Amino acid sequence: MVEPDPLRIDSMELMASNIGNARNGTGGLTEPRWVRFVLISGALLFLGVFLVLPLIVVFAEAFRKGIEVYIESIREPDAAAAIRLTLIAAAIAVPLNLVFGVAAAWAIAKFQFPGKSFLITLIDLPFSVSPVISGLIFVLLFGLQGWLGPWLSEHDIKIIFAVPGIVLATIFVTFPFVARELIPLMQSQGSEEEEAARTLGAGGWHTLWRITLPNVKWGLLYGVILCNARAMGEFGAVSVVSGHIRASTNTIPLHAEILYNEYNSTAAFAMASLLTILTLVTITLKALLDWKSQIEVREVPERVPAER
């Protein structure tokens, strides 16, 4: 009979003890109480100064003259036009970026083809280019003095200083969000399930709708939420191509800037509060999606033994 190694037993007991202490927060790796207090206090102070305080200021300034003035500032014709244009731009940009993001992520994660690295680089381009520069690119392309400007003018097609230019700029700055959420998720899941579905006779669309998309639904929703938030809050690129025409090419951020420059701070903060509410909704939805995805991940190992 082979005797157990006492050293091995002691090391295993020590490891189990350390794991138990770490779970209980009493392990030797735990920092001293004063270090934890300093770190937590510093983090809370930072969040309070740079996150909570600005939120309070925005809503305090927006409602400083009463809720009637706040509502009137939002219902004012120029403000209503800015809200409407922002919703139109987001309603066009988000679905287009959704389709592009799913197609690009599926191609990059599931297939090998020449130019794959170049496509990934192009997807990351809006992250590395200033939004103002991207707006100037559209001006150089579609402006009156741009490459396509004379042809567009001859055919009475207006893009710059009009709604199409705002939509194009919004699409450009937001198209990486869905793709960048889905690419690592699809790559981590592999292509075994899709290959099995094709082996069983499923077509490409059937595989996409029944296998691929259900596996990435939470990442897809997360990408759509981020894309929508950026589309509605975009300032730099839209500012360059809009022309700041009241009731015509002003979005919510642009209209808030104009009001603030005119020293109409209450109306400016009222418009800013709309974007702040959008931010809070986005953060809430993100937290819900993270919570839901974690629950689903924990349920998968529990379902597998039951199915067996």
PDB file of N, CA and C in Angstrom, residues 154-188:
ATOM      1  N   GLU A 154     -24.835  70.024 -59.773  1.00  0.00           N
ATOM      2  CA  GLU A 154     -25.518  69.960 -61.062  1.00  0.00           C
ATOM      3  C   GLU A 154     -26.806  69.154 -60.988  1.00  0.00           C
ATOM      4  N   HIS A 155     -26.827  68.148 -60.159  1.00  0.00           N
ATOM      5  CA  HIS A 155     -28.006  67.286 -60.030  1.00  0.00           C
ATOM      6  C   HIS A 155     -28.877  67.682 -58.841  1.00  0.00           C
ATOM      7  N   ASP A 156     -28.592  68.847 -58.256  1.00  0.00           N
ATOM      8  CA  ASP A 156     -29.397  69.389 -57.161  1.00  0.00           C
ATOM      9  C   ASP A 156     -29.495  68.405 -55.988  1.00  0.00           C
ATOM     10  N   ILE A 157     -28.354  67.813 -55.651  1.00  0.00           N
ATOM     11  CA  ILE A 157     -28.266  66.901 -54.506  1.00  0.00           C
ATOM     12  C   ILE A 157     -27.427  67.580 -53.437  1.00  0.00           C
ATOM     13  N   LYS A 158     -27.998  67.772 -52.286  1.00  0.00           N
ATOM     14  CA  LYS A 158     -27.309  68.460 -51.202  1.00  0.00           C
ATOM     15  C   LYS A 158     -27.046  67.487 -50.067  1.00  0.00           C
ATOM     16  N   ILE A 159     -25.777  67.341 -49.712  1.00  0.00           N
ATOM     17  CA  ILE A 159     -25.382  66.443 -48.633  1.00  0.00           C
ATOM     18  C   ILE A 159     -24.804  67.228 -47.463  1.00  0.00           C
ATOM     19  N   ILE A 160     -23.813  68.081 -47.735  1.00  0.00           N
ATOM     20  CA  ILE A 160     -23.214  68.890 -46.682  1.00  0.00           C
ATOM     21  C   ILE A 160     -24.173  70.016 -46.317  1.00  0.00           C
ATOM     22  N   PHE A 161     -24.254  70.330 -45.018  1.00  0.00           N
ATOM     23  CA  PHE A 161     -25.180  71.310 -44.468  1.00  0.00           C
ATOM     24  C   PHE A 161     -26.624  70.895 -44.709  1.00  0.00           C
ATOM     25  N   ALA A 162     -26.850  69.592 -44.690  1.00  0.00           N
ATOM     26  CA  ALA A 162     -28.192  69.036 -44.863  1.00  0.00           C
ATOM     27  C   ALA A 162     -28.276  67.736 -44.072  1.00  0.00           C
ATOM     28  N   VAL A 163     -29.472  67.182 -44.030  1.00  0.00           N
ATOM     29  CA  VAL A 163     -29.702  65.970 -43.247  1.00  0.00           C
ATOM     30  C   VAL A 163     -28.861  64.785 -43.728  1.00  0.00           C
ATOM     31  N   PRO A 164     -28.703  64.550 -45.045  1.00  0.00           N
ATOM     32  CA  PRO A 164     -27.875  63.403 -45.461  1.00  0.00           C
ATOM     33  C   PRO A 164     -26.448  63.453 -44.926  1.00  0.00           C
ATOM     34  N   GLY A 165     -25.851  64.637 -44.867  1.00  0.00           N
ATOM     35  CA  GLY A 165     -24.504  64.743 -44.330  1.00  0.00           C
ATOM     36  C   GLY A 165     -24.444  64.374 -42.861  1.00  0.00           C
ATOM     37  N   ILE A 166     -25.459  64.787 -42.109  1.00  0.00           N
ATOM     38  CA  ILE A 166     -25.508  64.439 -40.686  1.00  0.00           C
ATOM     39  C   ILE A 166     -25.648  62.934 -40.509  1.00  0.00           C
ATOM     40  N   VAL A 167     -26.481  62.309 -41.333  1.00  0.00           N
ATOM     41  CA  VAL A 167     -26.668  60.863 -41.244  1.00  0.00           C
ATOM     42  C   VAL A 167     -25.379  60.136 -41.600  1.00  0.00           C
ATOM     43  N   LEU A 168     -24.697  60.576 -42.662  1.00  0.00           N
ATOM     44  CA  LEU A 168     -23.447  59.942 -43.065  1.00  0.00           C
ATOM     45  C   LEU A 168     -22.383  60.077 -41.973  1.00  0.00           C
ATOM     46  N   ALA A 169     -22.261  61.251 -41.391  1.00  0.00           N
ATOM     47  CA  ALA A 169     -21.280  61.445 -40.328  1.00  0.00           C
ATOM     48  C   ALA A 169     -21.606  60.572 -39.119  1.00  0.00           C
ATOM     49  N   THR A 170     -22.879  60.459 -38.799  1.00  0.00           N
ATOM     50  CA  THR A 170     -23.292  59.630 -37.663  1.00  0.00           C
ATOM     51  C   THR A 170     -22.992  58.167 -37.923  1.00  0.00           C
ATOM     52  N   ILE A 171     -23.258  57.713 -39.137  1.00  0.00           N
ATOM     53  CA  ILE A 171     -22.966  56.317 -39.486  1.00  0.00           C
ATOM     54  C   ILE A 171     -21.469  56.041 -39.373  1.00  0.00           C
ATOM     55  N   PHE A 172     -20.653  56.971 -39.842  1.00  0.00           N
ATOM     56  CA  PHE A 172     -19.208  56.746 -39.843  1.00  0.00           C
ATOM     57  C   PHE A 172     -18.659  56.609 -38.430  1.00  0.00           C
ATOM     58  N   VAL A 173     -19.063  57.485 -37.527  1.00  0.00           N
ATOM     59  CA  VAL A 173     -18.474  57.462 -36.184  1.00  0.00           C
ATOM     60  C   VAL A 173     -19.033  56.341 -35.317  1.00  0.00           C
ATOM     61  N   THR A 174     -20.127  55.709 -35.745  1.00  0.00           N
ATOM     62  CA  THR A 174     -20.751  54.691 -34.899  1.00  0.00           C
ATOM     63  C   THR A 174     -20.666  53.280 -35.457  1.00  0.00           C
ATOM     64  N   PHE A 175     -20.164  53.096 -36.690  1.00  0.00           N
ATOM     65  CA  PHE A 175     -20.235  51.742 -37.241  1.00  0.00           C
ATOM     66  C   PHE A 175     -19.317  50.730 -36.564  1.00  0.00           C
ATOM     67  N   PRO A 176     -18.267  51.092 -35.803  1.00  0.00           N
ATOM     68  CA  PRO A 176     -17.474  50.020 -35.160  1.00  0.00           C
ATOM     69  C   PRO A 176     -18.145  49.371 -33.958  1.00  0.00           C
ATOM     70  N   PHE A 177     -19.152  49.998 -33.347  1.00  0.00           N
ATOM     71  CA  PHE A 177     -19.597  49.563 -32.027  1.00  0.00           C
ATOM     72  C   PHE A 177     -20.200  48.160 -32.046  1.00  0.00           C
ATOM     73  N   VAL A 178     -21.102  47.891 -32.962  1.00  0.00           N
ATOM     74  CA  VAL A 178     -21.724  46.561 -33.003  1.00  0.00           C
ATOM     75  C   VAL A 178     -20.702  45.509 -33.402  1.00  0.00           C
ATOM     76  N   ALA A 179     -19.914  45.797 -34.435  1.00  0.00           N
ATOM     77  CA  ALA A 179     -18.928  44.823 -34.901  1.00  0.00           C
ATOM     78  C   ALA A 179     -17.896  44.517 -33.822  1.00  0.00           C
ATOM     79  N   ARG A 180     -17.427  45.538 -33.123  1.00  0.00           N
ATOM     80  CA  ARG A 180     -16.394  45.331 -32.111  1.00  0.00           C
ATOM     81  C   ARG A 180     -16.916  44.583 -30.885  1.00  0.00           C
ATOM     82  N   GLU A 181     -18.201  44.621 -30.636  1.00  0.00           N
ATOM     83  CA  GLU A 181     -18.777  43.814 -29.559  1.00  0.00           C
ATOM     84  C   GLU A 181     -18.927  42.360 -29.974  1.00  0.00           C
ATOM     85  N   LEU A 182     -19.222  42.129 -31.249  1.00  0.00           N
ATOM     86  CA  LEU A 182     -19.526  40.770 -31.686  1.00  0.00           C
ATOM     87  C   LEU A 182     -18.294  39.978 -32.091  1.00  0.00           C
ATOM     88  N   ILE A 183     -17.272  40.630 -32.636  1.00  0.00           N
ATOM     89  CA  ILE A 183     -16.117  39.892 -33.161  1.00  0.00           C
ATOM     90  C   ILE A 183     -15.447  39.035 -32.092  1.00  0.00           C
ATOM     91  N   PRO A 184     -15.019  39.581 -30.943  1.00  0.00           N
ATOM     92  CA  PRO A 184     -14.379  38.698 -29.945  1.00  0.00           C
ATOM     93  C   PRO A 184     -15.333  37.657 -29.381  1.00  0.00           C
ATOM     94  N   LEU A 185     -16.621  37.993 -29.294  1.00  0.00           N
ATOM     95  CA  LEU A 185     -17.585  37.033 -28.768  1.00  0.00           C
ATOM     96  C   LEU A 185     -17.740  35.854 -29.714  1.00  0.00           C
ATOM     97  N   MET A 186     -17.877  36.131 -31.010  1.00  0.00           N
ATOM     98  CA  MET A 186     -17.998  35.043 -31.980  1.00  0.00           C
ATOM     99  C   MET A 186     -16.716  34.233 -32.084  1.00  0.00           C
ATOM    100  N   GLN A 187     -15.565  34.899 -31.982  1.00  0.00           N
ATOM    101  CA  GLN A 187     -14.297  34.172 -32.053  1.00  0.00           C
ATOM    102  C   GLN A 187     -14.121  33.240 -30.868  1.00  0.00           C
ATOM    103  N   SER A 188     -14.551  33.661 -29.696  1.00  0.00           N
ATOM    104  CA  SER A 188     -14.422  32.814 -28.512  1.00  0.00           C
ATOM    105  C   SER A 188     -15.347  31.598 -28.568  1.00  0.00           C
TER     106      SER A 188
END
